XYZ file of C-alpha atoms in Angstrom:
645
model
C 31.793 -73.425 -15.267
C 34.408 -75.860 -16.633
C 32.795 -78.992 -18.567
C 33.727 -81.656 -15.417
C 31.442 -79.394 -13.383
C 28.835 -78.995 -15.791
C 28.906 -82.737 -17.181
C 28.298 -83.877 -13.305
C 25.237 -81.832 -13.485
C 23.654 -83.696 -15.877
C 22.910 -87.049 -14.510
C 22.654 -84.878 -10.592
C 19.863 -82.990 -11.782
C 16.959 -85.637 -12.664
C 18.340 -87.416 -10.192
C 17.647 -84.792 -7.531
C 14.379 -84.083 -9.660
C 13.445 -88.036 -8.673
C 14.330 -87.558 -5.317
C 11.794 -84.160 -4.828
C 8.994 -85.864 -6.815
C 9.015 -89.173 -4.212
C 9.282 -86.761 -1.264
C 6.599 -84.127 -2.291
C 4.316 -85.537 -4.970
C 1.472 -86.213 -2.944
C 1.497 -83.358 -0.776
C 2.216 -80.567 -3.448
C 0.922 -82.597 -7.303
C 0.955 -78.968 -9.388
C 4.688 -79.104 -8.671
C 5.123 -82.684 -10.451
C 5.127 -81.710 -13.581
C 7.952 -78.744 -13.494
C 10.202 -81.121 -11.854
C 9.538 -83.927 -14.388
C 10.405 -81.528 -17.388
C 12.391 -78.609 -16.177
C 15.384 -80.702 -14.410
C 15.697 -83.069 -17.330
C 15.584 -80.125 -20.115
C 18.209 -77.997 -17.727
C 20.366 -81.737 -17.948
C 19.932 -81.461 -21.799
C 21.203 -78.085 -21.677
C 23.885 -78.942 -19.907
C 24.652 -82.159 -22.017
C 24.860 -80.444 -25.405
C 27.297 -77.495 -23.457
C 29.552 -80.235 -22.816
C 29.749 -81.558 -26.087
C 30.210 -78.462 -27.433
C 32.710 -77.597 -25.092
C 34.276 -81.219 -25.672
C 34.513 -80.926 -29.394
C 35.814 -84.172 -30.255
C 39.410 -83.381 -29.019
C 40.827 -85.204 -26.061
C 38.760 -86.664 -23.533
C 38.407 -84.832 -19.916
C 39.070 -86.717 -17.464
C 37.888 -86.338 -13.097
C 38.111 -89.096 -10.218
C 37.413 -89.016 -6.361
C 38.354 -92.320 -4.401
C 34.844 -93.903 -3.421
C 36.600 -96.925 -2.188
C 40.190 -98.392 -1.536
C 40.007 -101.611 0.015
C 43.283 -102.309 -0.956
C 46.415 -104.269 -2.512
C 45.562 -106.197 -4.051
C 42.088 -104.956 -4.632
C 41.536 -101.928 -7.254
C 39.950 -98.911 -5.897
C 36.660 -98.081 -6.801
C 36.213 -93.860 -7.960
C 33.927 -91.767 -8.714
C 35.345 -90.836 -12.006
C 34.176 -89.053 -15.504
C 35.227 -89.653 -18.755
C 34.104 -87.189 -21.751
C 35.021 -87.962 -24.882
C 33.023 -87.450 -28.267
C 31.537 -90.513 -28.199
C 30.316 -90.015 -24.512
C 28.857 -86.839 -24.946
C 26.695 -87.310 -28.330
C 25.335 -90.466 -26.093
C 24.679 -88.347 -23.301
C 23.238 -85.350 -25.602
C 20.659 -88.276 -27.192
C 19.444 -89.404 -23.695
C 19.122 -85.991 -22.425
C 16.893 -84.941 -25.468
C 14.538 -88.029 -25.996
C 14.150 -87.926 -22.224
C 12.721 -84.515 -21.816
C 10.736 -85.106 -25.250
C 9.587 -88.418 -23.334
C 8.714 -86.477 -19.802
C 7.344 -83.487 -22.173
C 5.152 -85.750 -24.027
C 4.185 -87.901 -20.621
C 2.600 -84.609 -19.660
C -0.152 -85.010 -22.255
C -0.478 -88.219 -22.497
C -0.884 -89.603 -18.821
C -2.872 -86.487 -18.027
C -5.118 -87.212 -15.508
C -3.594 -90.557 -14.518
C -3.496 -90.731 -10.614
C -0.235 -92.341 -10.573
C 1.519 -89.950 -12.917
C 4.087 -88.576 -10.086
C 5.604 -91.729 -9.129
C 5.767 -92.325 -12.806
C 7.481 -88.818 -13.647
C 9.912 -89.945 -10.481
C 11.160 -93.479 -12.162
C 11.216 -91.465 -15.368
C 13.335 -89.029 -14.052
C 15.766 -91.946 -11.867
C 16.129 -93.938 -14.914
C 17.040 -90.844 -16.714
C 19.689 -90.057 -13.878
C 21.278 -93.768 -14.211
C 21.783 -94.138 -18.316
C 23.554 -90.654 -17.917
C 25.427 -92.020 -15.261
C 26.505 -95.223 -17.151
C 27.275 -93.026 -20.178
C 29.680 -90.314 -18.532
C 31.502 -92.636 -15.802
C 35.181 -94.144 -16.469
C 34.636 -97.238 -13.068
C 32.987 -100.332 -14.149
C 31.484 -100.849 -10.539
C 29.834 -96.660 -10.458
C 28.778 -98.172 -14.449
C 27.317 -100.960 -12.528
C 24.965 -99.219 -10.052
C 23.355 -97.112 -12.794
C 22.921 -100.612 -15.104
C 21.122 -102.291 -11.954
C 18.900 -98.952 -11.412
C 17.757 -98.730 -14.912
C 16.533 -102.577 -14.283
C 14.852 -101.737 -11.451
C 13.059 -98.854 -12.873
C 12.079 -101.035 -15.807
C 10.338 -103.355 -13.737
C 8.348 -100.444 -12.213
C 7.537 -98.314 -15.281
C 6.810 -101.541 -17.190
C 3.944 -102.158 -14.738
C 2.516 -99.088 -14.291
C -0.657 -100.536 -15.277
C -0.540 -102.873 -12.677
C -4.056 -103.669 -12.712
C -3.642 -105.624 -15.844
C -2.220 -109.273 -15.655
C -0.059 -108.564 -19.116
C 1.626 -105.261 -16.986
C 2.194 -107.434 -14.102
C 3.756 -110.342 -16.409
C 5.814 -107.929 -18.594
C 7.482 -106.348 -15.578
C 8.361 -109.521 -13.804
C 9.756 -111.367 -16.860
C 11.693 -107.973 -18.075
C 13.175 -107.783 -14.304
C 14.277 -111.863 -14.420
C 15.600 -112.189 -17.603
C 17.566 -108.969 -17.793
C 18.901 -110.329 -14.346
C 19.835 -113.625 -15.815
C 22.224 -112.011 -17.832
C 23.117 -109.375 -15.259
C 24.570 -112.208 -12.931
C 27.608 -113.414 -15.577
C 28.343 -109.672 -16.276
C 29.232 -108.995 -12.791
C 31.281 -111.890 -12.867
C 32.928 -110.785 -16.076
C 33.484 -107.252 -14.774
C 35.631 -108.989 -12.055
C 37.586 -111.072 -13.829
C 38.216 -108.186 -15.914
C 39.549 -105.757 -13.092
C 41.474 -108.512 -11.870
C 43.382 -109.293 -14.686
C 44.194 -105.600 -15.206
C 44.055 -104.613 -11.594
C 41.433 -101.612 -12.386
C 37.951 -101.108 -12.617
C 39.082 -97.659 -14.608
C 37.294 -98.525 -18.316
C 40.198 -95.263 -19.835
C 42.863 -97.532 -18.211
C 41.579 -100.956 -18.880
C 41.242 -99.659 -23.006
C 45.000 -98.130 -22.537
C 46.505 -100.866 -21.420
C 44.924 -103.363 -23.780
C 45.832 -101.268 -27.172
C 48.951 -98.881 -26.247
C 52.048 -99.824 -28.195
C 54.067 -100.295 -24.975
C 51.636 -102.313 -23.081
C 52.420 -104.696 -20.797
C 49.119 -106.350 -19.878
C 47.599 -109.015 -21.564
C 44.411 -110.912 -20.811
C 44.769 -114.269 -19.904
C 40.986 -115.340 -20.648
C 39.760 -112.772 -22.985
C 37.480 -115.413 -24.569
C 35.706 -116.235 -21.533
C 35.800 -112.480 -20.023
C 34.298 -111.099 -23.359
C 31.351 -113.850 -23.593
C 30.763 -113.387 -19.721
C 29.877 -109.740 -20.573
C 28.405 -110.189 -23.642
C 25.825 -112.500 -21.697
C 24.741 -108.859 -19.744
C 25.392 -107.669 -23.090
C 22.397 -109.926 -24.391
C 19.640 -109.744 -21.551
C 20.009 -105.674 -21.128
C 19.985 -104.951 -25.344
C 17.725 -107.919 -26.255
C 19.668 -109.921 -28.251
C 19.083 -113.217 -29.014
C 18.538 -115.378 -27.040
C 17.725 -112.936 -24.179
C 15.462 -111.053 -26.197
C 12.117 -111.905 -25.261
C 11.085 -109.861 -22.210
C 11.378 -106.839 -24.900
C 8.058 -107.249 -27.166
C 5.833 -108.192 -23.887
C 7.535 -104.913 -22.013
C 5.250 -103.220 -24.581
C 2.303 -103.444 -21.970
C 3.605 -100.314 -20.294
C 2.651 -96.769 -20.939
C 3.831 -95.859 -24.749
C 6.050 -92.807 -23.199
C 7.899 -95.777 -21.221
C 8.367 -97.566 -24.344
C 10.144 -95.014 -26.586
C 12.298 -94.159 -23.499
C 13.321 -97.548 -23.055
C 13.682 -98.400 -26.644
C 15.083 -95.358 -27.801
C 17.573 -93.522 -25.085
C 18.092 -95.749 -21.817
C 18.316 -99.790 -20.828
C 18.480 -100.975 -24.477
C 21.327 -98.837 -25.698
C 23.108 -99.367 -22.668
C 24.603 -103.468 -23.556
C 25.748 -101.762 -27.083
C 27.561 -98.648 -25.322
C 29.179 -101.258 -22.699
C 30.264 -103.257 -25.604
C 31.648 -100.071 -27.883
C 33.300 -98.583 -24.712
C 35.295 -101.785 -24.265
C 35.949 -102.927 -27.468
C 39.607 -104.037 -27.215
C 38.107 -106.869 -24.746
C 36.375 -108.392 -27.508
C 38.571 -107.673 -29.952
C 41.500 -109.537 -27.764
C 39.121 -112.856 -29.133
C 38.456 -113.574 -32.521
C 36.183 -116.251 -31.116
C 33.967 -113.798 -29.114
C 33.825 -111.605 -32.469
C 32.544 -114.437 -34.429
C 29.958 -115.142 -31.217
C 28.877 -111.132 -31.394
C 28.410 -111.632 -35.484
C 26.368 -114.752 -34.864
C 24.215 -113.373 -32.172
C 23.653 -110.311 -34.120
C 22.792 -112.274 -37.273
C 19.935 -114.342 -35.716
C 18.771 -111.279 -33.613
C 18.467 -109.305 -36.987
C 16.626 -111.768 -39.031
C 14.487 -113.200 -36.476
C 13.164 -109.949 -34.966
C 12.521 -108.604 -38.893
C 11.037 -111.953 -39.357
C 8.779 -111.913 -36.417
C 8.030 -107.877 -36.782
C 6.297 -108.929 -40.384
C 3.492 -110.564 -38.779
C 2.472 -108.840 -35.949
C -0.630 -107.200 -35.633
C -0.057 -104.746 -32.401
C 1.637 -101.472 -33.438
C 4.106 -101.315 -30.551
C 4.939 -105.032 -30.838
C 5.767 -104.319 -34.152
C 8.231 -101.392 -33.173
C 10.074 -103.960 -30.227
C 10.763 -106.431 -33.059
C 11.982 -103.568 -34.629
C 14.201 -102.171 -31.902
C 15.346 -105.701 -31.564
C 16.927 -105.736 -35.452
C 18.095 -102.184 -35.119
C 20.027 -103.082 -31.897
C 21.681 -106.279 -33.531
C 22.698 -103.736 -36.774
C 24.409 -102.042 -34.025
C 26.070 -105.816 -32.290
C 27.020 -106.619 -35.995
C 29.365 -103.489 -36.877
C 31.007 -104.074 -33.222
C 31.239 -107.789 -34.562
C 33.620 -106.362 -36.861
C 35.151 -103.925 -34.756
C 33.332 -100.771 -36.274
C 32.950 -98.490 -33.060
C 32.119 -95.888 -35.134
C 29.691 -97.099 -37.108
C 27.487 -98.662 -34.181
C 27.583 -95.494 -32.825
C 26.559 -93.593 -35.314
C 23.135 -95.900 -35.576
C 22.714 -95.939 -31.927
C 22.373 -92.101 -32.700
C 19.984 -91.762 -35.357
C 17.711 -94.992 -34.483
C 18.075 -92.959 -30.363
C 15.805 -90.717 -33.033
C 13.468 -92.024 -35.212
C 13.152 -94.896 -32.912
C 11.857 -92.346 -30.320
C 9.748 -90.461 -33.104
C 8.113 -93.905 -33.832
C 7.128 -94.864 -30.384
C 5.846 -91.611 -29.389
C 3.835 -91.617 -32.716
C 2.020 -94.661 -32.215
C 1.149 -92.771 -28.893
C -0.682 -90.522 -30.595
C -2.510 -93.330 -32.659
C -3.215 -94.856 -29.102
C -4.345 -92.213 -27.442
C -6.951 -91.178 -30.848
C -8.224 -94.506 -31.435
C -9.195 -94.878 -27.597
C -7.646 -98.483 -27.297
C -5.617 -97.948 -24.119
C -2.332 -99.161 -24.240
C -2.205 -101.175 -27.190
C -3.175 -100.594 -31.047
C -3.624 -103.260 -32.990
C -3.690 -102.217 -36.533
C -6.095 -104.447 -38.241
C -8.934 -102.019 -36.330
C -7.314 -98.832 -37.012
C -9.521 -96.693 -39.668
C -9.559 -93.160 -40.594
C -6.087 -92.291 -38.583
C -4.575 -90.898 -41.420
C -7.549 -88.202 -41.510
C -8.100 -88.270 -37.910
C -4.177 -87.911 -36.514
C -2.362 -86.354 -39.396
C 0.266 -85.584 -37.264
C 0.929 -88.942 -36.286
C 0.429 -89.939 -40.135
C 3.505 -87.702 -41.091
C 5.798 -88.064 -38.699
C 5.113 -91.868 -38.386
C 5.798 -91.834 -42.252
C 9.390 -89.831 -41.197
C 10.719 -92.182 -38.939
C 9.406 -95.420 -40.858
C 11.590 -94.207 -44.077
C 14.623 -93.579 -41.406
C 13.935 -97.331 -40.302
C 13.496 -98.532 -43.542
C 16.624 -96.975 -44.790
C 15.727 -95.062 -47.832
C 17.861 -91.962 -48.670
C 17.897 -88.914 -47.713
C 16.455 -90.244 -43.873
C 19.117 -90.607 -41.333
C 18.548 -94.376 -41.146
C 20.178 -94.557 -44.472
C 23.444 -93.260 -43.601
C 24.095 -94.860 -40.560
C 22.691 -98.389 -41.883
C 25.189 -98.004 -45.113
C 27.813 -97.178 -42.170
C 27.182 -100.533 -40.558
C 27.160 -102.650 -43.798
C 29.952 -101.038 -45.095
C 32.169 -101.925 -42.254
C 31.015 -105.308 -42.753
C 31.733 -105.865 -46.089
C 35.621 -104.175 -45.661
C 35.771 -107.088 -43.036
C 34.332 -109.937 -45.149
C 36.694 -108.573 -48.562
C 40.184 -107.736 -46.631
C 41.634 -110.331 -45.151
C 44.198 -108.284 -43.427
C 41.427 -106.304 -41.687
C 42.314 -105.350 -38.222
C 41.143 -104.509 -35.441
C 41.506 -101.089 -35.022
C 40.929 -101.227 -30.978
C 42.590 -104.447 -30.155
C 45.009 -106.475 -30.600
C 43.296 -109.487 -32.765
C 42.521 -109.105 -36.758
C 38.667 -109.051 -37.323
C 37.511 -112.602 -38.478
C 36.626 -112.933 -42.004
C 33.732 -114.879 -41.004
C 32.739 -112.284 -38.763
C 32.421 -109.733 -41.934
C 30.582 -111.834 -43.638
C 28.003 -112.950 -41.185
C 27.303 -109.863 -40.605
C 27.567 -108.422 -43.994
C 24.677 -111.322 -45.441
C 22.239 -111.118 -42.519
C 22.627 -107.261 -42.680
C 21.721 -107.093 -46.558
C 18.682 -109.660 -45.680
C 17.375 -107.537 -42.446
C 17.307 -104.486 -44.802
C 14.908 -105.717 -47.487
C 12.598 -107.538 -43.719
C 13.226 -104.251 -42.517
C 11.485 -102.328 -45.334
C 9.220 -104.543 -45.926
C 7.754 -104.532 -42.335
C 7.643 -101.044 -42.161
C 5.831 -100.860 -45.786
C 3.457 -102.962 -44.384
C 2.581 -101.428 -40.969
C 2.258 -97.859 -42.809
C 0.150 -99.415 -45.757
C -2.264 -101.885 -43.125
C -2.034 -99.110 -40.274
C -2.970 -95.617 -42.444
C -4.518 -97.085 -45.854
C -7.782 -99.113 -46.259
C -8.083 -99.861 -50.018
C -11.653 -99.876 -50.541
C -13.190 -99.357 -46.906
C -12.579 -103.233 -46.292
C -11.788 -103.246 -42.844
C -15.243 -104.178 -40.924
C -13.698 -104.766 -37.115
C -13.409 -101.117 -36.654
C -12.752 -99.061 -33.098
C -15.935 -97.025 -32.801
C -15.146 -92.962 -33.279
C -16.902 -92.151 -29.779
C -14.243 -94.602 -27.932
C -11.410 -91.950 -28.739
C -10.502 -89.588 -26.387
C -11.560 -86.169 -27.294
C -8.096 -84.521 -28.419
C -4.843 -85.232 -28.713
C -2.399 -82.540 -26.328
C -0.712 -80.186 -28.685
C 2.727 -80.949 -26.636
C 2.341 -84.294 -28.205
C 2.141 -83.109 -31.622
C 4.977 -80.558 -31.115
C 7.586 -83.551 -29.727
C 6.535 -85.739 -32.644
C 7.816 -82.658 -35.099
C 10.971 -81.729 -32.973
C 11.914 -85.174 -33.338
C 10.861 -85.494 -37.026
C 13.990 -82.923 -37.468
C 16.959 -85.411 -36.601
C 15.179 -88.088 -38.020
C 15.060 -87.026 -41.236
C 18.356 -84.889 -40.947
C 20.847 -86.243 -38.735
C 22.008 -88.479 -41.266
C 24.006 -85.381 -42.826
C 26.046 -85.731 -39.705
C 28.212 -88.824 -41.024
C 30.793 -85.837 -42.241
C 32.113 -84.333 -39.202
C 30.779 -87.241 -37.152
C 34.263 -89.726 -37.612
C 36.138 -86.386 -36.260
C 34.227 -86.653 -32.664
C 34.894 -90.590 -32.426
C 37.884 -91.025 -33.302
C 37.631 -93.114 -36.219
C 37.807 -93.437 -39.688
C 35.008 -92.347 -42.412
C 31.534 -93.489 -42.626
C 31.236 -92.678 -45.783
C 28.790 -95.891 -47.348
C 30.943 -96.740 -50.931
C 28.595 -96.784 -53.957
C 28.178 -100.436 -54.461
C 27.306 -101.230 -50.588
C 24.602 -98.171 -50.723
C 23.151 -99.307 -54.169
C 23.341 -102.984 -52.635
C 21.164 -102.489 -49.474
C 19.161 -99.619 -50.839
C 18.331 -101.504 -53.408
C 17.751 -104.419 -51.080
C 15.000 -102.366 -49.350
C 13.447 -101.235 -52.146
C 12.699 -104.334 -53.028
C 10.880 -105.451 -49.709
C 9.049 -102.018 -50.056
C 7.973 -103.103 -53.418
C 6.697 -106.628 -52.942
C 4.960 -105.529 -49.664
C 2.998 -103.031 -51.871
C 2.215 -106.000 -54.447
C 1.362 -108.423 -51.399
C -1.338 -106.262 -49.811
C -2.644 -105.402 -53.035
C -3.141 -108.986 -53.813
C -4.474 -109.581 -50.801
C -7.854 -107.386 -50.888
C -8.223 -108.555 -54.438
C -8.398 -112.170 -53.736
C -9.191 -112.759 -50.097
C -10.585 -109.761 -49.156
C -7.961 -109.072 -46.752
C -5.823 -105.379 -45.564
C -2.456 -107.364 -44.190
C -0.100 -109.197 -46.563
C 1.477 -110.748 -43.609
C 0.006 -114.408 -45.260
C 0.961 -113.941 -48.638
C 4.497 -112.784 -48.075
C 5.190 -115.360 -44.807
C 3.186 -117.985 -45.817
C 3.517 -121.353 -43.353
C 6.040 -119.389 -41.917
C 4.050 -116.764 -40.124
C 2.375 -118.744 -37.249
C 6.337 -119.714 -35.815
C 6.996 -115.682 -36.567
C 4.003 -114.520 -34.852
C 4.998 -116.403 -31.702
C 8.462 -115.636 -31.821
C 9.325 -118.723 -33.046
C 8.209 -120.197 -29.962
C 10.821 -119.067 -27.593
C 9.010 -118.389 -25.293
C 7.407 -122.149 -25.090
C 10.960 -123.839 -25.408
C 11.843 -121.680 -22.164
C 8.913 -122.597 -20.449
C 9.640 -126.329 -20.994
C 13.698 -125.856 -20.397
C 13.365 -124.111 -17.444
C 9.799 -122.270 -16.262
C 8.045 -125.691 -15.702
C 11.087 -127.242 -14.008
C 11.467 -124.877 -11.477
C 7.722 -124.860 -10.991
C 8.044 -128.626 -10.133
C 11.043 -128.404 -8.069
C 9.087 -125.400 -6.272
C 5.992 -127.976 -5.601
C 8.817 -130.407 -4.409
C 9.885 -128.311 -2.177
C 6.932 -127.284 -0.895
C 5.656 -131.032 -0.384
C 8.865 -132.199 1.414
C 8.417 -128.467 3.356
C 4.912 -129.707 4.205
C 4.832 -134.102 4.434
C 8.399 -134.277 5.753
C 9.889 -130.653 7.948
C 6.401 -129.556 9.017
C 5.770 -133.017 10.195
C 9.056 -133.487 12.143
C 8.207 -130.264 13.532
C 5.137 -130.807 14.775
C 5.683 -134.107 16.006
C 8.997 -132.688 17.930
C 6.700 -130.229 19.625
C 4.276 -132.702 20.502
C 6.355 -135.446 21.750
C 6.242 -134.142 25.471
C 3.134 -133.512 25.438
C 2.365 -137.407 24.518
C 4.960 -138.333 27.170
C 3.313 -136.086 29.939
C 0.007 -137.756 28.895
C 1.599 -141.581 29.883
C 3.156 -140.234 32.468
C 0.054 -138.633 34.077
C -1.922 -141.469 33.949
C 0.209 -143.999 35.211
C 0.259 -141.928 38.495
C -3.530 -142.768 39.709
C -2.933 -142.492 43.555
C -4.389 -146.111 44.069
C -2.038 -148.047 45.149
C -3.511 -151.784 44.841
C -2.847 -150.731 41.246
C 0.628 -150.114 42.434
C 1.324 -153.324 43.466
C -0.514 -155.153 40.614
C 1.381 -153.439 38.396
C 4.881 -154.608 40.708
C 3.564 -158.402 40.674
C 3.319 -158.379 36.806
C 6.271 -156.970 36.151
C 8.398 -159.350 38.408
C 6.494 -162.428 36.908
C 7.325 -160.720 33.384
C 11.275 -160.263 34.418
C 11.060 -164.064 35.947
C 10.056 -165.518 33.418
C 13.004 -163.449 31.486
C 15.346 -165.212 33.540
C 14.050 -168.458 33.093
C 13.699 -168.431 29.464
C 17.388 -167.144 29.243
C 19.027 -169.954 31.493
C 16.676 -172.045 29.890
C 18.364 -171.060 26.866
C 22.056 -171.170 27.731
């Protein structure tokens, strides 16, 4: 089998899996379960053969014509595009997707709705493969709109709840909000180089003898990045994400860790030169990435809900990634799309477990948890794994690939001559050192957040917690295919990391090697927040009696964090409440002024047949009485009028 054949075979088969679920899954439920999992693990199979096969060497290239409307219209194909970077994408969604659809197994076991679920798992699955291996912006398209859609359903799965219901709707508008300016961007785009082909859009923009040059780059890049923002919640498009935590926990780590998220950064690494043809849209991506970093770290410090915590999280990590494209580091964000794909994956699926033990449905607020440590150890270690990846701390993969992103930001903030290496614009200095300062910052949040959801989460320093979850509300055991996904993804989450060797060979790029000062910088950075966590939630039993050091280390700070710094409200006053009054508007002039016309259009002859029916009584002394007055009336007209002239 060559590696075109086998690499469209990897987003075919969950798609088919989908397809067999929604047909069948009523009629025949044993067989749900083997087409959730065995389709998407065949897919993984398949994914890591064609990286291997792939090797990092040139990219292999296929195409069928879907569409050719045309001079001067670009034709629309069906085409593939495998290169390294490609393929370790596709490997990580194939993997975290069959641990997700694995794990969903356990954890939605006896759920009544679990094969439509397994379905949209399987169809979102399908469509992030899809935009990973296709080379047309319009196929790259389809599978960007079908992940939404499949958000908006696997976000409210519990649909009985009013926070499900909300989550999904404001996921599915906002993501769209964003969605609407990228399709105009993608248009622009092919127009100005007359292809939707992303290989020959990225050829023409960087080869030596090019001949095309973007007319608007500034305004095609920012048009993207606006999809960009609303699919990888960035700021300020990033609010749906936290509230999308009301769906099942499986959901979450799929979403956060392998599909919809990652999908804005790969767009955004996969056509760099674009944004690289604007130094003004590079210093736009380093701001947005700044206040998405320190903002989400800001607001992950104080919340209480485990999962909420982890979205903040995913938020940061995401903008890491933003800030080493801000400086034109392809490499770099790819290498902690990677690892955080892992840990990020471990985490959610850990605080599954804690879920699932403590008996609190979908959501687990840590100031009740007690006793998990004893009572999930599993959960304890591997939650412990992926929040020292997170937090950065060596040997954990997080380190390497973090040191990767801040290194790359500090080459562009100390060389002024640094260029960029997939376009045709130097990378601002201002750029570098945006990103270079909010980076350093977000790693001592980053560590400090994490320090304090494993210390208020696993550790109860004298048995001070009172508001407990009672021991008989748990469910009675935790499904050992749980356990075993949290330890197969413990493995890349503490290991990948070593990767950052032979990893620059399969991208294309240069090393990622972090340089001594930049790793002692940041790990010294998060050492610190790790440190004055510990001191804060010390203090904070001794003297107030409390378990969270949220107070002490936020102070006045922490009610704007806690609500997202009220985002939320100054949308609802920009926009939500104006639309709601234009709505009621409409609806009143719909009601007072159309309805009325209508009705009294409709009624009209009936009003005239009424007149007319009883002026015709039959009695015709009325007849002529009614002839006498009316020539006295027109008389007396006449007389009045000569009377007048």
């Amino acid at each position: 089998m060559n590696t075109a054949t086998a690499a469209s075979l990897v987003p075919l088969l969950p798609f088919a899996a989908a397809a067999l679920i929604l047909l069948t899954g009523r009629r025949a439920p044993g067989f749900v379960r083997p087409l959730a999992v065995l389709p998407t693990l065949t897919a993984a199979g398949f994914a890591v053969y064609v990286a291997y096969e792939q090797g990092g060497e040139e990219p292999v290239r296929a195409a069928t014509t879907l569409a050719d409307p045309g001079s001067p219209a670009p034709t629309i194909e069906l085409a593939l595009h495998l290169d390294g970077f490609a393929v370790l994408v596709a490997v990580l969604v194939a993997v975290v997707a069959s641990c997700v659809q694995l794990y969903s197994t356990g954890y939605l076991r006896g759920d009544t709705r679990y094969p439509s679920y397994a379905a949209l798992v399987s169809l979102f699955t399908a469509a992030m493969l899809l935009v990973v291996y296709t080379d047309d912006l319009i196929v790259l398209l389809v599978g960007w709109e079908v992940m939404g859609i499949c958000s908006y359903f696997l976000v409210g799965h519990y649909w009985e709840t009013a926070a499900a219901r909300a989550a999904s709707l404001k996921a599915f508008l906002v993501t769209k909000l964003g969605d609407v300016p990228f399709l105009v961007g993608i248009i622009a785009l092919a127009a100005e180089v007359d292809s939707f082909r992303i290989s020959t859009i990225v050829s023409r923009l960087t080869s030596s003898l090019a001949d095309v040059q973007l007319d608007h780059p500034t305004l095609i890049a920012l048009l993207l990045l606006a999809g960009v923002a609303g699919k990888s919640a960035q700021v300020p498009l990033h609010t749906w994400l936290p509230d999308a935590m009301a769906g099942p926990t499986p959901v979450s780590a799929l979403i956060h860790a392998a599909t919809m998220v990652a999908a804005g950064v790969y767009v955004v690494a996969r056509l760099l030169p674009v944004f690289t043809a604007s130094a003004a849209a590079l210093v736009v991506l380093a701001l947005m990435a700044a206040a998405t970093m320190l903002l989400s770290a800001l607001a992950a410090l104080v919340q209480d809900d485990v999962k909420r915590v982890l979205a903040y999280s995913t938020i940061g990590q995401l903008g890491f990634m933003a800030g080493a494209l801000a400086v034109a580091d392809r490499e770099a964000a790819v290498f902690h799309l990677l690892t955080h794909g892992a840990f990020k994956a471990l985490l959610f699926l850990a605080a599954g477990v804690l879920i699932h033990t403590a008996g609190t449905g979908s959501l687990a607020a840590m100031s009740r948890l007690r006793n998990l440590k004893q009572r999930a150890p599993d959960a304890f270690w591997t939650m412990t794994i992926g929040l020292l990846a997170l937090a950065a701390i060596p040997p954990f993969s997080g380190f390497f690939s973090k040191e990767a992103v801040i290194a790359a930001a500090e080459h562009a903030a100390l060389d002024d001559a640094a260029a960029g290496g997939h376009g045709a614009a130097a990378v601002p200095v201002a750029a570098g050192w945006i990103v270079l300062v909010a980076g350093l910052a977000t790693a001592l949040l980053t560590a400090a957040y994490a320090a304090r959801l494993w210390l208020v989460a696993f550790h109860d320093p004298v048995g001070a917690r009172t508001e407990t979850v009672p021991l008989a509300s748990a469910h009675t055991a935790t499904s050992p295919v749980m356990t075993a996904v949290l330890w197969v993804l413990a493995i890349p989450s503490l290991l990948l990391g070593l990767a950052y060797g032979p990893l620059p060979d399969w991208l294309d790029g240069g090393s990622l090697d972090p340089t001594l000062a930049t790793a002692a910088t940041a790990t010294g950075a998060a050492l610190l927040g790790g440190a004055v966590t510990w001191i804060a939630w010390r203090r904070a039993y001794e003297s107030d009696g409390l378990v969270d050091p949220a107070p002490a280390l936020l102070g006045r700070l922490r009610p704007h964090a806690e609500a997202g710094f009220h985002l939320d409200a100054a949308y609802a006053a920009a926009f939500v409440r104006p639309t709601q009054a234009a709505a009621r508007l409409v609806r009143f002039l719909d009601r007072a002024v159309i309805d009325t016309y209508v009705r009294a259009t409709a009624a009209a002859p009936g009003w005239l047949g009424t007149l007319t029916r009883r002026a015709q009584t039959g009695n015709v002394q009325t007849y002529l009485s009614v002839l006498v007055a009316g020539s006295l009336v027109l008389g007396l007209a006449a007389v009045l009028v000569a009377a007048g002239e």
